[in-house]
Amino acid sequence: MTGAVRAPLDAPPSHGAETVASHRFRKLKFAAASLVLVAIGATAAITHYGTTLPPLDLAAATDRSTVVIDRDGRLLRPFLTADGRWKLPVGVDDVDPRYLAMLKAFEDKRFDSHRGIDPLGLARAAGQMLLNGRVVSGGSTLTMQVARLLEPREERNLAAKLRQAVRAIELERRFTKPQILDLYLSLAPFGGNLEGVRAASFAYFGKEPKRLSTAEAALLIALPQSPETRRPDRFAEAARKARERVLARVERAGLATASEVAAAREEPLPTARRPFPNLAPHVAEQVVAEAPAARSHRLSLDARLQTALEGLARERSLGLAPQVSIAILAVDNETGEVRASVGGVDYFATERAGSLDLTRALRSPGSALKPFIYALAFDNGIAHPETMLEDRPARYGIYIPENFDMTFQGMVSARKALQLSLNVPAVELLSAVGPQRFLSRLRDAGAAIAMPREAGPPGLAVGLGGLGITLQDLTRLYVGLARGGEVPELDVRAAEGRKSSASPRLVEPVAAWYVADTLLGAPPPLNAVPGRIAYKTGTSYGYRDAWAVGFDRRHTIGVWVGRADNGAVPGLVGRTVAAPILFDAFARLGIDPRPFQQPPDSIVASSAHLPPPLRHLRQDVPKTMAAMTTPALKLAFPPEGAKIDLAASAADGQTQLNLKVAGGAPPYTWLVDGAPVLSPTRRREAVWQPPGKGFMRISVIDGTGASESVSVRLQ
């Protein structure tokens, strides 16, 4: 060639040629070393290198997110690990077998036969590098990848590869193939703070890895190779290309037809991460706080029912004020296990105080306790469902009960009085039973009643809601009626995780059946089918709480509606607000059509055919609050319409207001705008610190249930 300049054969290469040669030499060296590693065998490698390694640390394999699952193993709520990562427990039984087959076909097709390292795979990787001048495939087995995940290192050199090979052989000797797959499925990274295929499946697709489509499985197989640069929520094109490579390999392996792969290619990629399940958050936090060391908590809840009732609460809240919340509790009557627990409408809603578990809040039950007055009256032979009661104006000392609609029905049977929730007959029966005896029986059955014993004897007002009880305890008492008077301990933990104990008895089976049969005939809410469930409603004083609790042979459901701050809600009535939610909840749960089992010694007869003592309430029964000489209750200070200067009543830098009452019977309970502000006291004087200025209504209730209120202005 004319004009061409040739370098002499012994001339040193140029700088650029030296760099290329050096780079190629390093590649050849790595390929040759890989072939040598295959040649010497795993035994020689362990002998030469493995003895210098410390014991394999499996801490990463045991560090998992705490999870709360339902009775069938469905995920209710996971929790972040201490380092802020989602690492949900997962194993081969938790994923689709097709996903595992695709994973092996793409990553390690001889996984089931090799012993940690794949000589053919390493030879193939070295040959590909020699032919292409670059790394085409790494030759790492799934076991070697697990070794790398257990001992993450930045180096990607011969020493690192040799260490992975030695660790892989060690893993194969210690664990079975399914256990090694478990480790990979748990440790593989998927971008961000996601570790493990189960966490990734929930984050990207909102489902368990048992339900992955072909396209979804292919994406999750591709991500661990380069999790940060292939995240579909950030690098969609890179994720799509990586998924394409997996699908092509899957088609060649015969794991999917051409049409299936074509459809998978058209399936859209996820564009954002989904939130993890957050069902029954209040219960989940409670059980984790009780046993923080446990990594898995199996509850008695049913995830499907929990989802349905949480959705019901959200739907019904749309027609209520923004501050009003809803709590729902569903219980299995036979076992006492809680099947669903909705502590509020929205856990994250600050205006509804969503983080508070309102199934555990002490609230006034209104008339929801009346069935237990009747149950005790039936149990003690005081009355029968057909016993005639008087619904007419009555006076118990200075306590004059009135019905909700301010009318009277005259002579009514106990059955009708309970079905219509009449106040006067209920107070008459409570007077015969005795308020203290009534409360003692409720407490003995396990209900935590908010009425201090040291405050003095209770009055008849307790029968109409003059006490505090939680939705959990109230629902539990109704479960007792469904079980023939035996009140079980409620527990959210699955049967294998809780202790069984003897259940206390509230009443005998006959009395419980009388009440259940009576409540079955209570008029249902508008457009609801009658005679399906036995239920009772309640409305607290000042329209602060609306209740509805019902049961059939199999389940009991309790519903509470109100404000977490105990504020009044105009129109908040149990029958019109809570009862429709109760019936809708049973529609979603399903109603047991079996009738309540009638005890053999029960009496079914009209009033005229009852034994004479049961035809009418015995007139010789003393009225427990008949102290007619007690002076009428009077709020002595402040007087009605008073304007009070708070600055003039300040003491030690704090504003104080002296409250005084005359007459009545202790203990005295003081309320401001319907909310209790002081503990019940036997003293006729009390000191209260107002929160600020403005118009306020101050009330006092004495031990007989009598009340007196005044409106004042604090300035």
Coordinates of C-alpha atoms in Angstrom, one line a residue, residues 186-646:
S186 CA -37.6 -12.6 51.0
L187 CA -34.3 -10.7 50.3
A188 CA -34.4 -9.7 46.6
P189 CA -34.5 -5.9 46.2
F190 CA -37.2 -4.2 44.2
G191 CA -36.4 -0.6 44.4
G192 CA -36.7 2.0 47.1
N193 CA -37.5 0.5 50.5
L194 CA -39.1 -2.7 49.0
E195 CA -37.5 -6.0 49.8
G196 CA -39.0 -9.4 48.9
V197 CA -41.4 -10.3 46.2
R198 CA -44.5 -10.1 48.5
A199 CA -43.8 -6.4 49.4
A200 CA -43.2 -5.6 45.7
S201 CA -46.4 -7.4 44.6
F202 CA -48.4 -5.3 47.1
A203 CA -46.6 -2.1 46.3
Y204 CA -46.8 -2.3 42.5
F205 CA -50.0 -4.4 42.0
G206 CA -51.9 -4.3 45.2
K207 CA -52.2 -8.1 45.5
E208 CA -50.6 -11.2 46.9
P209 CA -47.9 -12.8 44.7
K210 CA -50.1 -15.9 44.3
R211 CA -52.3 -13.9 41.9
L212 CA -49.7 -12.4 39.5
S213 CA -50.4 -12.2 35.8
T214 CA -47.7 -13.2 33.3
A215 CA -46.7 -9.6 32.7
E216 CA -46.6 -8.8 36.4
A217 CA -44.5 -11.9 37.2
A218 CA -42.1 -11.0 34.4
L219 CA -41.6 -7.5 35.8
L220 CA -40.9 -8.7 39.3
I221 CA -38.4 -11.2 37.9
A222 CA -36.6 -8.4 36.0
L223 CA -36.4 -5.8 38.8
P224 CA -33.9 -7.4 41.3
Q225 CA -31.2 -7.3 38.6
S226 CA -31.1 -3.5 38.7
P227 CA -33.9 -2.4 41.1
E228 CA -33.2 1.3 41.2
T229 CA -32.8 1.9 37.5
R230 CA -35.8 -0.3 36.5
R231 CA -38.4 1.0 38.9
P232 CA -41.6 1.3 36.9
D233 CA -42.8 4.3 38.9
R234 CA -39.6 6.2 37.9
F235 CA -38.1 4.6 34.8
A236 CA -41.0 3.1 32.9
E237 CA -39.0 2.5 29.6
A238 CA -36.2 0.7 31.3
A239 CA -38.7 -1.4 33.2
R240 CA -40.6 -2.2 30.0
K241 CA -37.4 -3.4 28.2
A242 CA -36.4 -5.5 31.2
R243 CA -39.8 -7.1 31.2
E244 CA -39.5 -7.8 27.4
R245 CA -36.3 -9.7 28.0
V246 CA -37.9 -11.9 30.6
L247 CA -41.0 -12.5 28.4
A248 CA -38.8 -13.5 25.5
R249 CA -36.9 -16.0 27.6
V250 CA -40.2 -17.4 29.1
E251 CA -41.5 -17.9 25.5
R252 CA -38.4 -19.7 24.4
A253 CA -38.6 -22.0 27.5
G254 CA -42.1 -22.9 26.6
L255 CA -43.7 -21.5 29.8
A256 CA -46.1 -19.3 27.8
T257 CA -47.6 -19.3 24.4
A258 CA -46.9 -16.6 21.8
S259 CA -50.3 -15.2 22.3
E260 CA -49.9 -15.0 26.1
V261 CA -46.6 -13.2 25.7
A262 CA -48.1 -10.8 23.1
A263 CA -50.9 -10.0 25.6
A264 CA -48.4 -9.6 28.4
R265 CA -46.4 -7.1 26.3
E266 CA -49.5 -5.0 25.9
E267 CA -50.3 -5.0 29.6
P268 CA -49.6 -1.5 31.1
L269 CA -46.9 -1.0 33.7
P270 CA -47.7 0.4 37.1
T271 CA -47.0 4.1 37.2
A272 CA -47.0 4.5 41.0
R273 CA -46.7 2.5 44.2
R274 CA -49.9 1.5 45.9
P275 CA -50.5 1.9 49.6
F276 CA -50.1 -1.3 51.7
P277 CA -53.2 -2.8 53.3
N278 CA -54.4 -0.9 56.4
L279 CA -57.4 -2.9 57.6
A280 CA -58.4 -2.8 61.3
P281 CA -55.6 -0.3 62.1
H282 CA -56.7 0.2 65.7
V283 CA -56.7 -3.5 66.5
A284 CA -53.4 -4.0 64.7
E285 CA -51.7 -1.4 66.7
Q286 CA -53.2 -2.8 69.9
V287 CA -51.9 -6.4 69.4
V288 CA -48.5 -5.2 68.2
A289 CA -48.2 -3.0 71.3
E290 CA -49.1 -6.0 73.5
A291 CA -46.5 -8.3 72.0
P292 CA -43.9 -6.2 70.3
A293 CA -41.4 -9.0 69.9
A294 CA -43.7 -11.1 67.8
R295 CA -43.3 -10.7 64.0
S296 CA -46.7 -12.2 63.0
H297 CA -50.0 -11.7 64.7
R298 CA -52.9 -13.9 63.6
L299 CA -56.3 -12.4 64.5
S300 CA -59.8 -13.7 64.6
L301 CA -60.9 -11.0 62.2
D302 CA -62.2 -11.8 58.7
A303 CA -60.5 -9.5 56.2
R304 CA -63.4 -9.6 53.7
L305 CA -66.0 -8.7 56.4
Q306 CA -63.6 -6.0 57.8
T307 CA -63.2 -4.5 54.3
A308 CA -67.0 -4.5 53.8
L309 CA -67.8 -2.9 57.2
E310 CA -65.1 -0.3 56.8
G311 CA -66.6 0.6 53.5
L312 CA -70.0 0.7 55.0
A313 CA -68.8 3.2 57.7
R314 CA -67.3 5.4 55.0
E315 CA -70.4 5.3 52.9
R316 CA -72.8 6.2 55.8
S317 CA -70.5 8.9 57.0
L318 CA -71.0 10.9 53.8
G319 CA -74.5 11.8 55.0
L320 CA -73.3 13.0 58.4
A321 CA -71.4 16.0 59.7
P322 CA -67.7 16.0 59.1
Q323 CA -66.9 15.5 62.8
V324 CA -69.2 12.5 63.2
S325 CA -67.6 9.0 63.2
I326 CA -69.0 5.5 63.2
A327 CA -67.7 2.4 65.1
I328 CA -68.9 -1.1 64.3
L329 CA -68.1 -4.4 66.0
A330 CA -69.1 -7.9 64.7
V331 CA -68.7 -11.0 67.0
D332 CA -69.2 -14.7 66.5
N333 CA -71.7 -15.8 69.1
E334 CA -70.4 -19.3 69.5
T335 CA -66.8 -18.5 70.2
G336 CA -66.9 -14.9 71.2
E337 CA -64.3 -14.1 68.5
V338 CA -64.4 -10.7 67.0
R339 CA -64.9 -11.0 63.2
A340 CA -64.6 -7.3 62.4
S341 CA -63.8 -4.2 64.4
V342 CA -64.2 -0.7 62.9
G343 CA -62.8 1.8 65.3
G344 CA -63.8 4.9 63.2
V345 CA -64.5 6.1 59.7
D346 CA -61.1 7.1 58.7
Y347 CA -57.9 6.4 60.6
F348 CA -56.2 9.5 59.2
A349 CA -59.1 12.0 59.5
T350 CA -58.1 14.5 62.2
E351 CA -61.5 16.1 62.4
R352 CA -63.1 12.8 63.3
A353 CA -60.2 11.9 65.6
G354 CA -59.7 8.8 63.4
S355 CA -56.7 7.5 65.4
L356 CA -58.9 6.8 68.4
D357 CA -60.5 3.4 68.7
L358 CA -64.1 4.4 69.4
T359 CA -65.2 0.8 70.1
R360 CA -63.3 1.3 73.4
A361 CA -64.6 4.8 74.3
L362 CA -66.9 5.1 77.3
R363 CA -70.2 6.6 76.2
S364 CA -73.8 6.9 77.5
P365 CA -75.8 4.0 76.1
G366 CA -79.2 5.6 76.3
S367 CA -81.9 3.0 76.0
A368 CA -79.6 0.3 74.8
L369 CA -79.4 -1.2 78.3
K370 CA -83.1 -1.7 78.7
P371 CA -83.1 -5.3 77.5
F372 CA -81.0 -6.2 80.5
I373 CA -83.4 -4.6 82.9
Y374 CA -86.1 -6.8 81.4
A375 CA -83.8 -9.9 81.4
L376 CA -83.2 -9.5 85.1
A377 CA -86.8 -8.9 85.8
F378 CA -87.7 -12.1 83.9
D379 CA -84.9 -14.0 85.5
N380 CA -86.0 -13.1 89.0
G381 CA -89.7 -13.9 88.5
I382 CA -90.7 -10.3 88.7
A383 CA -92.2 -10.2 85.2
H384 CA -92.9 -12.2 82.0
P385 CA -93.0 -10.9 78.5
E386 CA -96.8 -10.8 78.7
T387 CA -96.9 -9.2 82.2
M388 CA -98.9 -6.0 82.0
L389 CA -97.1 -2.8 82.9
E390 CA -98.3 0.8 83.4
D391 CA -97.1 3.4 81.0
R392 CA -98.5 6.5 82.6
P393 CA -97.0 9.4 84.6
A394 CA -95.1 8.2 87.7
R395 CA -93.0 9.7 90.4
Y396 CA -90.1 8.0 92.2
G397 CA -89.2 10.5 94.9
I398 CA -88.4 13.6 92.9
Y399 CA -87.5 11.6 89.8
I400 CA -90.2 11.7 87.1
P401 CA -89.3 9.6 84.1
E402 CA -90.7 10.5 80.7
N403 CA -90.9 8.7 77.4
F404 CA -88.9 9.8 74.4
D405 CA -91.9 11.1 72.5
M406 CA -93.4 12.6 75.6
T407 CA -96.6 10.5 75.3
F408 CA -98.0 7.5 77.3
Q409 CA -99.4 4.2 76.1
G410 CA -101.4 3.2 79.2
M411 CA -101.4 -0.5 80.0
V412 CA -98.9 -2.4 77.9
S413 CA -97.3 -5.8 78.0
A414 CA -93.6 -6.0 78.9
R415 CA -93.0 -7.3 75.4
K416 CA -94.5 -4.2 73.7
A417 CA -92.9 -1.8 76.2
L418 CA -89.5 -3.2 75.3
Q419 CA -90.2 -3.2 71.6
L420 CA -91.3 0.4 71.7
S421 CA -88.5 1.3 74.1
L422 CA -90.9 3.0 76.6
N423 CA -89.0 4.7 79.5
V424 CA -91.6 4.6 82.2
P425 CA -92.2 0.8 82.3
A426 CA -88.4 0.2 82.1
V427 CA -87.9 2.5 85.2
E428 CA -90.7 0.6 87.0
L429 CA -89.0 -2.7 86.3
L430 CA -85.6 -1.3 87.4
S431 CA -87.2 0.0 90.6
A432 CA -88.4 -3.6 91.2
V433 CA -85.0 -5.1 90.3
G434 CA -82.9 -2.4 92.1
P435 CA -80.4 -0.2 90.4
Q436 CA -77.5 -1.4 92.5
R437 CA -78.3 -5.1 91.8
F438 CA -78.7 -4.2 88.1
L439 CA -75.2 -2.7 87.9
S440 CA -73.7 -5.5 89.9
R441 CA -75.0 -8.1 87.5
L442 CA -73.6 -6.2 84.5
R443 CA -70.2 -5.8 86.2
D444 CA -70.2 -9.5 87.2
A445 CA -70.8 -10.4 83.6
G446 CA -67.6 -8.5 82.7
A447 CA -68.8 -5.1 81.6
A448 CA -66.7 -2.1 82.8
I449 CA -69.4 0.4 83.9
A450 CA -68.1 4.0 84.4
M451 CA -69.8 4.8 87.7
P452 CA -67.5 4.9 90.7
R453 CA -68.8 2.7 93.6
E454 CA -67.6 5.2 96.1
A455 CA -69.8 7.9 94.6
G456 CA -72.8 6.5 96.5
P457 CA -75.7 4.3 95.5
P458 CA -76.8 4.5 91.8
G459 CA -80.2 6.0 90.9
L460 CA -82.9 4.9 88.5
A461 CA -81.4 7.0 85.7
V462 CA -78.8 4.3 85.1
G463 CA -81.5 2.4 83.2
L464 CA -81.9 5.2 80.7
G465 CA -78.2 5.7 80.0
G466 CA -77.0 7.5 83.1
L467 CA -73.6 5.6 83.1
G468 CA -70.7 5.0 80.7
I469 CA -70.0 1.8 78.7
T470 CA -68.0 0.9 75.7
L471 CA -69.3 -0.5 72.4
Q472 CA -67.2 -3.6 73.1
D473 CA -68.8 -4.3 76.5
L474 CA -72.3 -3.5 75.3
T475 CA -71.9 -5.8 72.3
R476 CA -70.5 -8.4 74.6
L477 CA -73.6 -8.3 76.8
Y478 CA -75.8 -8.8 73.7
V479 CA -73.7 -11.7 72.7
G480 CA -74.7 -13.1 76.1
L481 CA -78.4 -12.8 75.3
A482 CA -77.7 -14.7 72.0
R483 CA -75.9 -17.4 73.9
G484 CA -78.7 -18.0 76.4
G485 CA -77.3 -15.7 79.1
E486 CA -73.7 -16.8 79.1
V487 CA -71.4 -13.8 78.4
P488 CA -68.1 -14.7 76.7
E489 CA -64.8 -12.9 76.8
L490 CA -64.3 -11.0 73.5
D491 CA -60.9 -11.5 71.9
V492 CA -59.4 -10.4 68.6
R493 CA -56.8 -13.1 68.6
A494 CA -57.3 -16.3 66.7
A495 CA -58.2 -19.4 68.7
E496 CA -54.7 -20.8 68.9
G497 CA -53.4 -17.5 70.3
R498 CA -55.8 -16.9 73.1
K499 CA -56.6 -18.5 76.4
S500 CA -60.1 -20.0 77.0
S501 CA -61.8 -19.2 80.2
A502 CA -65.2 -19.9 81.8
S503 CA -67.8 -17.5 80.8
P504 CA -69.9 -15.6 83.5
R505 CA -73.6 -15.9 83.3
L506 CA -75.8 -12.8 83.3
V507 CA -79.2 -14.6 83.3
E508 CA -80.6 -18.0 82.8
P509 CA -81.5 -19.3 79.3
V510 CA -85.3 -18.8 79.7
A511 CA -84.9 -15.1 80.5
A512 CA -82.4 -14.6 77.7
W513 CA -84.8 -16.3 75.2
Y514 CA -87.7 -14.1 76.4
V515 CA -85.6 -11.0 75.6
A516 CA -84.3 -12.4 72.3
D517 CA -87.8 -13.4 71.1
T518 CA -89.1 -9.9 72.2
L519 CA -86.4 -8.0 70.4
L520 CA -87.0 -10.0 67.2
G521 CA -90.3 -8.3 67.0
A522 CA -89.0 -4.7 67.4
P523 CA -90.1 -2.5 64.5
P524 CA -87.3 -2.3 62.0
P525 CA -86.0 0.9 60.4
L526 CA -87.5 2.3 57.3
N527 CA -87.4 -0.1 54.3
A528 CA -85.9 -2.9 56.4
V529 CA -87.3 -6.4 56.6
P530 CA -88.9 -7.2 60.0
G531 CA -88.3 -10.3 62.1
R532 CA -84.8 -11.0 60.8
I533 CA -82.6 -9.9 63.7
A534 CA -83.3 -9.2 67.4
Y535 CA -82.1 -5.6 68.0
K536 CA -82.3 -2.6 70.2
T537 CA -81.4 1.1 69.7
G538 CA -80.3 3.8 72.1
T539 CA -79.9 7.6 72.1
S540 CA -78.0 9.3 74.8
Y541 CA -78.9 12.6 76.5
G542 CA -78.3 15.6 74.4
Y543 CA -78.1 13.6 71.1
R544 CA -74.5 12.7 71.6
D545 CA -74.6 9.0 70.9
A546 CA -76.7 6.8 68.7
W547 CA -76.6 3.1 69.2
A548 CA -77.9 -0.1 67.6
V549 CA -77.0 -3.6 68.6
G550 CA -78.5 -6.7 67.1
F551 CA -78.0 -10.5 66.9
D552 CA -79.2 -13.7 65.2
R553 CA -78.2 -17.2 66.1
R554 CA -74.7 -16.8 64.7
H555 CA -73.5 -13.2 65.0
T556 CA -73.9 -10.1 67.0
I557 CA -73.2 -6.6 65.6
G558 CA -72.9 -3.4 67.6
V559 CA -73.0 0.1 66.0
W560 CA -72.2 3.5 67.6
V561 CA -72.4 6.9 65.9
G562 CA -71.3 10.2 67.4
R563 CA -68.5 12.6 67.8
A564 CA -65.3 11.6 69.4
D565 CA -65.2 14.8 71.4
N566 CA -68.7 14.0 72.9
G567 CA -70.3 17.0 71.2
A568 CA -74.0 17.1 70.5
V569 CA -75.3 16.3 67.0
P570 CA -78.8 17.5 66.3
G571 CA -81.0 14.7 65.0
L572 CA -78.6 11.9 66.1
V573 CA -81.2 9.2 67.1
G574 CA -80.4 5.6 67.3
R575 CA -83.4 4.3 65.4
T576 CA -82.9 6.6 62.4
V577 CA -79.1 6.8 62.2
A578 CA -77.5 3.7 63.8
A579 CA -80.2 1.1 63.1
P580 CA -80.0 1.4 59.3
I581 CA -76.2 0.9 59.5
L582 CA -76.8 -2.2 61.7
F583 CA -79.3 -3.8 59.2
D584 CA -76.9 -3.0 56.3
A585 CA -74.0 -4.6 58.2
F586 CA -76.1 -7.8 58.6
A587 CA -76.9 -7.7 54.9
R588 CA -73.2 -7.7 54.1
L589 CA -72.5 -10.4 56.7
G590 CA -75.4 -12.6 56.0
I591 CA -78.3 -13.4 58.4
D592 CA -78.7 -16.8 60.0
P593 CA -82.3 -17.9 59.3
R594 CA -82.5 -20.3 62.2
P595 CA -84.9 -19.3 65.0
F596 CA -83.7 -18.8 68.5
Q597 CA -83.8 -22.1 70.4
Q598 CA -86.7 -22.0 72.9
P599 CA -85.8 -23.5 76.3
P600 CA -88.2 -26.3 77.4
D601 CA -89.2 -24.7 80.7
S602 CA -90.2 -21.3 79.1
I603 CA -93.8 -20.2 79.3
V604 CA -95.6 -19.1 76.2
A605 CA -99.0 -17.7 77.2
S606 CA -101.2 -14.6 77.1
S607 CA -101.3 -12.4 80.1
A608 CA -104.7 -13.9 81.1
H609 CA -103.3 -17.4 81.2
L610 CA -100.1 -16.6 83.1
P611 CA -99.9 -17.5 86.8
P612 CA -101.7 -14.7 88.7
P613 CA -98.5 -13.1 90.2
L614 CA -97.1 -12.6 86.6
R615 CA -100.2 -11.0 85.1
H616 CA -99.4 -7.6 86.4
L617 CA -96.3 -6.2 88.0
R618 CA -96.7 -6.8 91.8
Q619 CA -97.9 -3.7 93.4
D620 CA -96.2 -4.6 96.7
V621 CA -92.8 -4.2 95.2
P622 CA -91.2 -1.2 96.9
K623 CA -90.0 1.6 94.7
T624 CA -86.3 1.9 95.7
M625 CA -86.2 5.7 95.2
A626 CA -89.5 6.5 97.0
A627 CA -88.0 8.9 99.5
M628 CA -90.8 11.4 99.1
T629 CA -89.4 13.6 101.8
T630 CA -86.3 14.5 99.8
P631 CA -86.4 18.2 98.9
A632 CA -86.5 19.0 95.2
L633 CA -83.2 19.5 93.4
K634 CA -82.3 23.1 92.9
L635 CA -79.2 24.7 91.4
A636 CA -78.4 27.4 93.9
F637 CA -75.5 29.0 92.1
P638 CA -75.1 30.2 89.5
P639 CA -78.6 31.4 88.9
E640 CA -80.4 31.3 85.5
G641 CA -79.2 34.1 83.1
A642 CA -76.3 35.2 85.3
K643 CA -73.4 37.2 83.9
I644 CA -70.2 36.1 85.7
D645 CA -66.9 38.0 85.7
L646 CA -64.2 35.4 85.6

